Coordinates of C-alpha atoms and ligand atoms in Angstrom, one line a residue:
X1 CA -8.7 -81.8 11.1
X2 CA -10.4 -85.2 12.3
X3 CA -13.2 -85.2 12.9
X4 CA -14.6 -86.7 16.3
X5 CA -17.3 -88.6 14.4
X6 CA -15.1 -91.0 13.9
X7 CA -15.7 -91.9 17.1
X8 CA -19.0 -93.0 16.6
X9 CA -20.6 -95.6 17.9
X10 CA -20.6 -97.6 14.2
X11 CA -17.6 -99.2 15.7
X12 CA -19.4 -101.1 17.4
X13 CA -20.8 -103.3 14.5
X14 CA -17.7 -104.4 13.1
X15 CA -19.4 -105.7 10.0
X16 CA -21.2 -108.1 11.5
X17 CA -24.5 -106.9 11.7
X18 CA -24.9 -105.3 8.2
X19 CA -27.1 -104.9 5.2
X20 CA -27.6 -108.4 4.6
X21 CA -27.9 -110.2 8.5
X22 CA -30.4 -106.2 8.1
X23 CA -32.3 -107.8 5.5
X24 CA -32.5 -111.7 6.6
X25 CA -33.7 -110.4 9.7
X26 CA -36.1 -108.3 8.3
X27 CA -38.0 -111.0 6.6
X28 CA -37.5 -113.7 9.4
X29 CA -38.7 -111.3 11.9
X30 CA -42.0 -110.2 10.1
X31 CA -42.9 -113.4 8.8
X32 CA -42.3 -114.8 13.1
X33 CA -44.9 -111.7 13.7
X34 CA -47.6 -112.8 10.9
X35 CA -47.2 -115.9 12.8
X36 CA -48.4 -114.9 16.2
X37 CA -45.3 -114.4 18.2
X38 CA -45.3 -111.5 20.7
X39 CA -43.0 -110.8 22.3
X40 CA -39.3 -109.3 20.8
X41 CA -36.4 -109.9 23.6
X42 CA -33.1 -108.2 22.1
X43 CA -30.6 -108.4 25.4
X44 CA -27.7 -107.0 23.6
X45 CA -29.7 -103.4 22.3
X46 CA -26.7 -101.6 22.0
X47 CA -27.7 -98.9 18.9
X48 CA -30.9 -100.3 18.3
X49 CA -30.5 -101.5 14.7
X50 CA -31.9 -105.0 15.6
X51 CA -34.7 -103.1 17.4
X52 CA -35.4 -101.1 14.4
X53 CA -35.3 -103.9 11.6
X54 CA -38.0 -105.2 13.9
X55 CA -40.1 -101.9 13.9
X56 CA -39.7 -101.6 10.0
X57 CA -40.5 -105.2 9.8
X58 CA -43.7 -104.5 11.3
X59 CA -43.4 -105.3 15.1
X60 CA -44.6 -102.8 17.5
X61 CA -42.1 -101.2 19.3
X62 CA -44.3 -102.3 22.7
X63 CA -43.5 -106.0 21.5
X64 CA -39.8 -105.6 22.5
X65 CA -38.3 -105.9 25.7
X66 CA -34.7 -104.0 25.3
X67 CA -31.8 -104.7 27.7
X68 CA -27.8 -103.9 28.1
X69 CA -25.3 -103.8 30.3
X70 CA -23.3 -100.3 29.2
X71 CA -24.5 -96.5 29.4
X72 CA -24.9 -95.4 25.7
X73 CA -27.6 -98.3 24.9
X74 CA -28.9 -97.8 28.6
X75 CA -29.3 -93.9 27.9
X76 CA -31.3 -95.1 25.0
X77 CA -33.3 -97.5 26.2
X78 CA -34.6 -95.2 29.4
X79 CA -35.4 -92.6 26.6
X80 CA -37.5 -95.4 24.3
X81 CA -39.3 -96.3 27.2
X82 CA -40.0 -93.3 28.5
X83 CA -38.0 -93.6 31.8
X84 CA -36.4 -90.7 33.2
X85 CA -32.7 -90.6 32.9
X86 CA -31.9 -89.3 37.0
X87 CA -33.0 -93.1 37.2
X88 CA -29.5 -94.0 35.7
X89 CA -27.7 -92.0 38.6
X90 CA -24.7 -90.4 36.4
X91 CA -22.2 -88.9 37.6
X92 CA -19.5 -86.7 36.3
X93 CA -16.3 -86.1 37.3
X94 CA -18.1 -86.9 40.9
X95 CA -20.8 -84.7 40.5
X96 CA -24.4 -85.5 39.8
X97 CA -25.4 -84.8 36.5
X98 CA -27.1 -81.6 35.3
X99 CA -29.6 -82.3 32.5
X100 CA -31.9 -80.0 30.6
X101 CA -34.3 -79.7 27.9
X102 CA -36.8 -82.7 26.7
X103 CA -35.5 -86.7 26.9
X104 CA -33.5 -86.7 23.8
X105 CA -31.9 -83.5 24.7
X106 CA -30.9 -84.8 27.6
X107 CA -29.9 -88.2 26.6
X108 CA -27.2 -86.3 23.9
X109 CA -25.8 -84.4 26.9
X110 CA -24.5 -87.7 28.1
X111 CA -23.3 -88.6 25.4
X112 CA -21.6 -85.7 24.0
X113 CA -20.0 -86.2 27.7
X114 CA -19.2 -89.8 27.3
X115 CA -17.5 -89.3 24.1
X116 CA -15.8 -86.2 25.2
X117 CA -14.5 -88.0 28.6
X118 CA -13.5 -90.8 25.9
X119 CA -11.3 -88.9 23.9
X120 CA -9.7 -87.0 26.8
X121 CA -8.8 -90.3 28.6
X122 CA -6.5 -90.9 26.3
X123 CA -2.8 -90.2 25.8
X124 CA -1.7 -87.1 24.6
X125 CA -1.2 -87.2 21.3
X126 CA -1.8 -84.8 18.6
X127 CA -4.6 -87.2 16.9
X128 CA -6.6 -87.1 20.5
X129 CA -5.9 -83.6 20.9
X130 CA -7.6 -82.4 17.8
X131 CA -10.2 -84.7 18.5
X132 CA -11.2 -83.4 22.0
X133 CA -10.4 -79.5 20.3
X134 CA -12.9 -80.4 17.9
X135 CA -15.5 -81.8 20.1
X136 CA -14.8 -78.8 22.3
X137 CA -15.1 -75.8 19.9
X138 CA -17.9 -77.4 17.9
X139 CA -19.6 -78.4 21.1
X140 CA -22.7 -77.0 20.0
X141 CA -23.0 -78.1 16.6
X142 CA -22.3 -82.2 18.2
X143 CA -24.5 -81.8 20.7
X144 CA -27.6 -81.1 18.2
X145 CA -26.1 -83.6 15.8
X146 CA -26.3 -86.4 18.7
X147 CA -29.7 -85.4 19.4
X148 CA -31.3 -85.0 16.1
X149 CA -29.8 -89.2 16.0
X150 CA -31.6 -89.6 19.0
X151 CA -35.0 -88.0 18.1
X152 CA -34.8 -90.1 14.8
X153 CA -34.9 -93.2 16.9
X154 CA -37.2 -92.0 19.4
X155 CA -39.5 -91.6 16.6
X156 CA -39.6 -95.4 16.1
X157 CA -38.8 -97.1 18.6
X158 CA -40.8 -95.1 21.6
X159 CA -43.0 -97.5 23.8
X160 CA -40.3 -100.6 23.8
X161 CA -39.8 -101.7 27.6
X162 CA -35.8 -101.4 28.6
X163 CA -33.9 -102.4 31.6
X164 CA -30.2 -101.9 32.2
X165 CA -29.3 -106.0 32.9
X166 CA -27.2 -108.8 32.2
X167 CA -28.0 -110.9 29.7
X168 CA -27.7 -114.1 31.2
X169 CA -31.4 -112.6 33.6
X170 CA -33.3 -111.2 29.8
X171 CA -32.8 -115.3 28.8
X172 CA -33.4 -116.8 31.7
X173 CA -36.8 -114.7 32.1
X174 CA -37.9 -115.8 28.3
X175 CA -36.9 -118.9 28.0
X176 CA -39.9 -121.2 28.1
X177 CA -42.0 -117.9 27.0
X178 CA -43.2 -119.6 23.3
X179 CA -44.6 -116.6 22.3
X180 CA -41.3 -115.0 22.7
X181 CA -38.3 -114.2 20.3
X182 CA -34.6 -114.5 21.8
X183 CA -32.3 -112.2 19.0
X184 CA -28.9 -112.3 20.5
X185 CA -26.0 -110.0 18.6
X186 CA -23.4 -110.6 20.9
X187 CA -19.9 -108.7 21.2
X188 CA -17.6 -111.0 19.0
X189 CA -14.1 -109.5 20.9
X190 CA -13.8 -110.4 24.7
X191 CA -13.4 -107.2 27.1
X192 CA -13.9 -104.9 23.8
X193 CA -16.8 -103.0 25.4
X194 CA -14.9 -102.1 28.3
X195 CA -12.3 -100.6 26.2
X196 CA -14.0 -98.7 24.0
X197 CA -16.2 -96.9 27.0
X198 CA -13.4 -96.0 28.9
X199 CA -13.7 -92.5 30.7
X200 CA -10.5 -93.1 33.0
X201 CA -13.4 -93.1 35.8
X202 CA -14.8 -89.7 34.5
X203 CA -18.3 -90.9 33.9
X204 CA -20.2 -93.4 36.3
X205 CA -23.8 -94.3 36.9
X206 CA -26.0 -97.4 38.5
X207 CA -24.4 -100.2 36.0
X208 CA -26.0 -103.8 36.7
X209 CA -23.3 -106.1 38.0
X210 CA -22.9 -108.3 34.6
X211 CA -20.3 -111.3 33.2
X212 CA -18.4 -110.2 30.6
X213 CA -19.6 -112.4 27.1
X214 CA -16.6 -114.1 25.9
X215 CA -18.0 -115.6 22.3
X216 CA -15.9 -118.7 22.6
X217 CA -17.5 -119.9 24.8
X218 CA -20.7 -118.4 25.7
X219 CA -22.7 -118.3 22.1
X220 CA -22.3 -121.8 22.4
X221 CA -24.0 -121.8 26.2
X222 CA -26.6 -119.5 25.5
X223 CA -27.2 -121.7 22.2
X224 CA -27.2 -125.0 24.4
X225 CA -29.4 -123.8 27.1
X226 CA -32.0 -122.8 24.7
X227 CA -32.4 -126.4 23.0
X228 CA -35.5 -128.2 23.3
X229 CA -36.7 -125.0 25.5
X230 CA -40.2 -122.9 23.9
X231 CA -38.4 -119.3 23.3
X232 CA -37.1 -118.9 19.7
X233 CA -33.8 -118.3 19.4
X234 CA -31.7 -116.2 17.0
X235 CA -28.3 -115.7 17.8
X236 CA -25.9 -113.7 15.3
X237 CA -21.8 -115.4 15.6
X238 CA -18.6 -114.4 14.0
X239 CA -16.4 -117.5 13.9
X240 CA -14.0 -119.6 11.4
X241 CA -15.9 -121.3 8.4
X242 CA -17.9 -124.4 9.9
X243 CA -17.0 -123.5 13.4
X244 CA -20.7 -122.2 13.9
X245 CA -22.9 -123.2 17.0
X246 CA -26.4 -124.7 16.1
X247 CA -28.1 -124.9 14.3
X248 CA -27.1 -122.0 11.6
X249 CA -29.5 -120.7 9.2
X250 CA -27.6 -117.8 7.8
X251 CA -24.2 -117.5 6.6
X252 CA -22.3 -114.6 5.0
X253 CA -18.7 -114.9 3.8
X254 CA -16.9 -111.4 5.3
X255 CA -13.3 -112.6 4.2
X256 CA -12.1 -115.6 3.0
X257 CA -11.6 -116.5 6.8
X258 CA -14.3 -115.1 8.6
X259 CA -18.1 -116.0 8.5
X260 CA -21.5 -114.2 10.2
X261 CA -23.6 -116.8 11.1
X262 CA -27.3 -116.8 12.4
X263 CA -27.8 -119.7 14.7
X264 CA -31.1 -120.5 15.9
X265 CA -32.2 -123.2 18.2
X266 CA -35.1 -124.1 16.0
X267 CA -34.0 -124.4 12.1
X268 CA -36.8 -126.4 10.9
X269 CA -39.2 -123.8 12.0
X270 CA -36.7 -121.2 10.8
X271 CA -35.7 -122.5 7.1
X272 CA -39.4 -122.6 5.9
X273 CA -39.5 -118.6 6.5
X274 CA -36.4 -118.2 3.6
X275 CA -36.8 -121.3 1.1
X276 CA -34.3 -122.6 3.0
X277 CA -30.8 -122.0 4.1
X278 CA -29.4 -118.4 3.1
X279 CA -26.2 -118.2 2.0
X280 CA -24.2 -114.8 1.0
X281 CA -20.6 -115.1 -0.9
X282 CA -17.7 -113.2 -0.4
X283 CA -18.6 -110.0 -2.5
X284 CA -15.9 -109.8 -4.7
X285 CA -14.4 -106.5 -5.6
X286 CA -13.6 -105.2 -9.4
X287 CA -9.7 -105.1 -9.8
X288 CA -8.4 -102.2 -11.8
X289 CA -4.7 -102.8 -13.4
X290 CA -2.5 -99.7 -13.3
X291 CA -1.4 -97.9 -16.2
X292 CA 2.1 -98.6 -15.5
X293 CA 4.6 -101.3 -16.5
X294 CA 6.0 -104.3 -13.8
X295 CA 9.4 -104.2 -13.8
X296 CA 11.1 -106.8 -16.2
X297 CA 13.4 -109.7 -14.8
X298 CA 16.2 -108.0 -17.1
X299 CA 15.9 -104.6 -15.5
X300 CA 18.0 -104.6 -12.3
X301 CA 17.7 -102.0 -9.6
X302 CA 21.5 -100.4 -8.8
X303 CA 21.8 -97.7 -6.9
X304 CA 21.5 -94.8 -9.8
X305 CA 17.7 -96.5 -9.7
X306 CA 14.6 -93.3 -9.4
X307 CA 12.6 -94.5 -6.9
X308 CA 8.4 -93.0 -6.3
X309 CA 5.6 -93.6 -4.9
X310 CA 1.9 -93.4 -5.5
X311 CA -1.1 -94.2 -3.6
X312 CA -3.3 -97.2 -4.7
X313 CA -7.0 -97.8 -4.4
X314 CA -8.2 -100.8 -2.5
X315 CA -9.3 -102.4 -5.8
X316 CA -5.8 -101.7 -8.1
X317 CA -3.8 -103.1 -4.6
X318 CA -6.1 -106.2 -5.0
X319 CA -5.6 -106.7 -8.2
X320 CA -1.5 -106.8 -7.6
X321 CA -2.0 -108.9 -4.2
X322 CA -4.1 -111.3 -5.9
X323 CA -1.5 -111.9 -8.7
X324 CA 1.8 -111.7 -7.0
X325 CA 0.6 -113.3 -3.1
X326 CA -1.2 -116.6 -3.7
X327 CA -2.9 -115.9 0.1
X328 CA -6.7 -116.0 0.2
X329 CA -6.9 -115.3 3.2
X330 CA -6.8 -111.5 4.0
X331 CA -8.5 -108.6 5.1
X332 CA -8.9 -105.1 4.0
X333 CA -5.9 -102.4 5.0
X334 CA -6.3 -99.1 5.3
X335 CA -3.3 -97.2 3.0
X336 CA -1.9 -99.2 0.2
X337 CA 1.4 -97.9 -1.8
X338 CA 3.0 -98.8 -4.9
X339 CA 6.5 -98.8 -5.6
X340 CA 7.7 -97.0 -9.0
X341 CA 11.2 -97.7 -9.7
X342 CA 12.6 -96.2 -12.8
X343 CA 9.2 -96.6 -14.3
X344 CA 8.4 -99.9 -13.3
X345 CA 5.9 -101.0 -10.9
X346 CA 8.4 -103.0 -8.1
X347 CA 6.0 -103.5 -5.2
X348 CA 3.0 -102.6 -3.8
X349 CA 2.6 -102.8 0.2
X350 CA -0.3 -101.8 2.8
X351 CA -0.4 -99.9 5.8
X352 CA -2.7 -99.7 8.7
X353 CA -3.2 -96.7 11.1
X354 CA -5.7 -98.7 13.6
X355 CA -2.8 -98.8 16.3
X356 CA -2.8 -95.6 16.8
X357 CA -5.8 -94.2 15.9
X358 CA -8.0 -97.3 17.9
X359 CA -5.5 -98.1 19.9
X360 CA -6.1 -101.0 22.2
X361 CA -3.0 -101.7 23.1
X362 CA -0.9 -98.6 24.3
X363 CA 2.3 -100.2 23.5
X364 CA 1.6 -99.3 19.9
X365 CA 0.6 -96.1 20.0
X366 CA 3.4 -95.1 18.0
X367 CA 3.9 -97.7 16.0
X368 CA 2.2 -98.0 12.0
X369 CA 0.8 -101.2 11.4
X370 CA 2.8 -103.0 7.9
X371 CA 0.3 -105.3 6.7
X372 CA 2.1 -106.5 3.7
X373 CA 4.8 -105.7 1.0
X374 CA 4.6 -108.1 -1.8
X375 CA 6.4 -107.8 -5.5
X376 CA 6.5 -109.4 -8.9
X377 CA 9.2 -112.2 -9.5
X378 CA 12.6 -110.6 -10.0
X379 CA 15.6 -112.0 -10.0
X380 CA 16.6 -109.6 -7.0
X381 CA 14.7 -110.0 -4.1
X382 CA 12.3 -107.1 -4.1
X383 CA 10.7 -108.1 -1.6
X384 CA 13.1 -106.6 1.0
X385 CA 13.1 -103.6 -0.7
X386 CA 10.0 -103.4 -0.4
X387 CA 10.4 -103.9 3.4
X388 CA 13.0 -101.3 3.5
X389 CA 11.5 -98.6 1.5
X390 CA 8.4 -98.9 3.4
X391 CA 9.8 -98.3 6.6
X392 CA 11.6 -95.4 5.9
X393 CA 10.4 -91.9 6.3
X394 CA 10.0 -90.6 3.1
X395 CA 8.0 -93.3 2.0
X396 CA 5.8 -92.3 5.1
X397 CA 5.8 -89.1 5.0
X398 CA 4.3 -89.1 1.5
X399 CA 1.3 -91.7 3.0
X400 CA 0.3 -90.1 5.6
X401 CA -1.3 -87.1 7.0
X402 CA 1.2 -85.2 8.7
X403 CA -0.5 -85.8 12.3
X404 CA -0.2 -89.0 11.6
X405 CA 3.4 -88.9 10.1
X406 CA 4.0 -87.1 13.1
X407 CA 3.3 -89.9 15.5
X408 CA 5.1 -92.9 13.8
X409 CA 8.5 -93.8 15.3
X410 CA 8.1 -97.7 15.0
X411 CA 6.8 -100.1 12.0
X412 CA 5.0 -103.6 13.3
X413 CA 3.8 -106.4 11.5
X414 CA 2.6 -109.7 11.9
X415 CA 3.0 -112.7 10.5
X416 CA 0.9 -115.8 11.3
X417 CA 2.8 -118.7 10.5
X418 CA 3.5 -122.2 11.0
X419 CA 7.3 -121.7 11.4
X420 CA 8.8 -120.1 14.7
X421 CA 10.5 -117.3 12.6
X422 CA 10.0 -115.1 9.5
X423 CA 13.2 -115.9 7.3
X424 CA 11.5 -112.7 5.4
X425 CA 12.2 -110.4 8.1
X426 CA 16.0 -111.5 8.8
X427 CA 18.2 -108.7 9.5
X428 CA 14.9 -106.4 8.6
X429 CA 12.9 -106.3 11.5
X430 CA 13.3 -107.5 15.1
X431 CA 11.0 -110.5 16.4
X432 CA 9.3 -108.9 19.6
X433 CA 6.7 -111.6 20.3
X434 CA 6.1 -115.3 19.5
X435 CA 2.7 -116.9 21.1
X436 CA 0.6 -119.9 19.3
X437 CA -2.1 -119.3 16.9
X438 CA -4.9 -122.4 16.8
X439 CA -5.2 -122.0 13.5
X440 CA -1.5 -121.0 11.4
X441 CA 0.4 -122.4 14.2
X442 CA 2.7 -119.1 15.0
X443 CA 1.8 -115.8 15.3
X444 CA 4.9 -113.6 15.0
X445 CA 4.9 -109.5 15.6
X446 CA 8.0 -108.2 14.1
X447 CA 9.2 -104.4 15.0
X448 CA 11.6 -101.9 13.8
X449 CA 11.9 -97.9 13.4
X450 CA 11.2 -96.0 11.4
X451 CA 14.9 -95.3 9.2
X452 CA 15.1 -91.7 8.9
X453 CA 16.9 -92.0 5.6
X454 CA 16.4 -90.9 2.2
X455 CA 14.9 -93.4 -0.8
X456 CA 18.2 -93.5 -2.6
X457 CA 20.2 -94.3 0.8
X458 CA 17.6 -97.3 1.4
X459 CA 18.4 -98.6 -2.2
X460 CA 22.0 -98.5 -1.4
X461 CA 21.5 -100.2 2.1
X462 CA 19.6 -102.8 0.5
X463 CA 21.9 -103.4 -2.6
X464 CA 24.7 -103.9 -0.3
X465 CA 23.0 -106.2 2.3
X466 CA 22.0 -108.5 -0.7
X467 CA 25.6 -107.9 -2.3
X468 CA 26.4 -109.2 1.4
X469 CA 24.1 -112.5 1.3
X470 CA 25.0 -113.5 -2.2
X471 CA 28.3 -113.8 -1.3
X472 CA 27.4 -115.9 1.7
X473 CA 25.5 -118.3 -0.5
X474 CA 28.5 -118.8 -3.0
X475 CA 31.1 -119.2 0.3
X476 CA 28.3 -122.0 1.4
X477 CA 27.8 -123.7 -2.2
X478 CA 31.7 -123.8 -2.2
Ligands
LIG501 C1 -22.7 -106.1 18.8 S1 -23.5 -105.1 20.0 C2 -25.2 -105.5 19.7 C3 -25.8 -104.8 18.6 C4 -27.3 -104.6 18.7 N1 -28.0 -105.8 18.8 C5 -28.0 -103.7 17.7 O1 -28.8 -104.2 16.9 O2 -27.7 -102.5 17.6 C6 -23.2 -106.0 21.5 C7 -23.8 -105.3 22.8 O3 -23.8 -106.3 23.8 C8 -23.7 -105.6 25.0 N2 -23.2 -106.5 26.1 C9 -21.9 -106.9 26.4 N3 -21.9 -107.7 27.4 C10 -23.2 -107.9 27.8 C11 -23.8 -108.7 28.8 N4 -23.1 -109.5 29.6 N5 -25.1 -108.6 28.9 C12 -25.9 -107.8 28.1 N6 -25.3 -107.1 27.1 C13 -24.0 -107.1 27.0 C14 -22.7 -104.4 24.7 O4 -23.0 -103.4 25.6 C15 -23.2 -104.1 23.3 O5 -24.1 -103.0 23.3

């Protein structure tokens, strides 16, 4: 069974606030503390992990002023700073909140209710369901996880100040404050918040009225409105390579398209703290080959062909990308499958489970994400099989846990392109979108369903499609 900790608010880092932004912080933030600044402002608290590089990094937690805009960092912050939590005026389903026991007992009430209201806001699906069963008939056992989490924090971070604002008011207060430190990590997807705290209405309290941070633009306000202004500024930014606002100071390669940059509005105050500008490179991974053989140009697939498949670590699917794709630019995938045919590697492919399981979108909630098929040169086009096989059941089923299995009727990819169509995906799958993309040009989401058809049948559909193009090509060379 799932289980609920999945749900967990670590999704709300998305990489971009890990061990190394941890660790620069860390040493920029006590050596701006030897230096005689005193005040911490942190306007985007969310989990506290900026508050509690601070603490470790020798600031007192009465140095930081705490603020946020949602429930579950507002729930926190009341606790830290020792403000009762009837303050936040939650409701539930209507009703006034009933809290008992200490602070942090309290405080993981609301959210074992959050996250429970969470879960059962959304469709009805075997993968929520066992979710919400699990968070019901282990209620117990979450509720003293959450607050052990709590207490944990509580017993670093008691004594910050916290107030449930926008952020736009924690800046504006500091700004010319030069004793004061402005640490911004910011949300990097517009509207995700909102999303992801969804109760269908369930769950309300006093929110501040706030402006939803859209990163395009407003990283580069905030960073503009603090220039030649007596507050420090750091400000943490996901964006393109060289697409950072000023001035950064950090920079740590996630993929070979993304970046984490710390911006500040002061570097030449900032650089002497690190030697300099800090620089992380794309960590890259070991690839592992597998102990079986590619298939040979001289061994053709026919329909007699054995077909398996096998499941691939992240690092042997690497090394296989990496050698047959020629495209840097990727990202991590969640299930990758290799392709045995007759005892020859013919493919490997990749398959991602985030539209259903975080869906944000609930047009796909049925649909499994294809994130690539790729195979060696051949002179048949395995590609396409490739494309086949994986969308067909048994090739699924063997992937998959059965809930999941259970759910998938459609297959979507998505292609970002400069061209307006995927001659790839010709007579494979059906285009369903075409919208601009800044930086490919196109991007393209293909769909299909799933073929409820057996390996050998795909072989022979595929054998006969290309039997059916190759004789197109000779009518045309004619
Ligand atoms: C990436 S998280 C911050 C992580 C946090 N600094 C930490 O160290 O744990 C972004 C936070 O910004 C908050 N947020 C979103 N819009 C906001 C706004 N307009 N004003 C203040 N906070 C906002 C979200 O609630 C979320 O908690």
């Amino acid at each position: 069974m799932a289980s609920a900790a999945f749900n967990s608010p670590a999704i709300l880092f998305l990489n971009t606030w890990d061990g190394p932004e941890r660790d620069y912080m860390g040493t920029v933030l006590s050596r701006l503390y030897q230096q005689g600044y005193k005040r911490l402002i942190d306007p985007c608290a969310a989990a506290y992990t900026m508050a509690t590089v601070a603490v470790e990094a020798g600031w007192p937690a009465e140095a930081i002023r705490a603020s946020d805009v949602f429930l579950f960092p507002s729930v926190l912050g009341s606790v830290f700073a020792g403000q009762p939590l009837e303050a936040l005026g939650i409701t539930l389903d209507g009703i006034p909140m009933e809290l008992t026991g200490d602070p942090c007992e309290q405080a993981a009430q609301i959210m074992y209710w959050q996250l429970r209201c969470r879960m059962e806001a959304k469709p009805d699906r075997n993968y929520w369901g066992e979710m919400v069963q699990d968070l019901v008939g282990r209620q117990d056992a979450h509720l003293s996880m959450m607050e052990s989490q709590v207490r944990r924090l509580y017993a670093k971070l008691h004594g910050l100040e916290f107030q449930p604002r926008n952020l736009w008011a924690s800046v504006e207060e500091a700004i010319d404050d030069p004793e004061a430190v402005i640490v911004i990590n910011p949300p990097t997807y517009k509207g995700a918040y909102e999303k992801f705290f969804d109760t269908d209405g369930r769950m309300s309290w006093t929110a501040p009225t706030y402006d939803v941070w859209d990163s395009d633009v407003d990283i580069y306000r905030v960073a503009d409105q603090l220039q030649g202004r007596k507050a420090l500024l750091l400000i943490q930014q996901q964006q393109l390579p060289g697409a950072a606002a000023k001035s950064p100071v950090f920079a740590r390669m996630m993929s070979h398209g993304d970046r984490t940059y710390i911006c500040t509005n002061r570097p030449e105050e900032v650089l002497p703290l690190t030697n300099g500008f800090c620089v992380v490179p794309l960590t890259e991974l070991p690839l592992t080959k597998l102990d079986v053989p590619v298939i040979p140009p001289d061994h053709l697939v026919t329909a007699d062909s054995t077909v398996s498949v096998m499941a691939l670590s992240h690092a042997e699917a690497s090394y296989y990308r990496d050698l047959w794709m020629h495209k840097l630019d990727y990202k991590q995938t969640g299930y990758y499958v290799a392709v045995v045919i007759d005892g020859f590697l013919a493919g490997i492919g990749g398959y991602d489970t985030s539209t259903i399981v975080r869906p944000y979108q609930n047009k796909w909630l049925d649909a499994l994400l294809l994130t690539f098929g790729v195979s060696p040169a051949h002179p048949q086009r395995l590609n396409r099989l490739m494309t086949h096989l994986m969308c067909s059941r048994p090739i699924i089923r063997s992937m998959m846990l059965p809930h999941v299995n259970a759910v998938v009727k459609r297959l979507i990819t998505v292609e970002f392109t400069r061209y307006p169509e995927s001659k790839g995906m010709r007579g494979l799958m059906k285009l369903e979108s075409r919208t601009s993309d800044p930086k490919y040009g196109y991007k393209l989401v293909y769909v299909t369903d799933v073929k409820e058809v057996s390996t050998k049948d795909c072989v022979k559909t595929w054998l006969a499609k290309e039997a059916h193009w190759a004789k197109g090509r000779v009518v045309d060379a004619s």
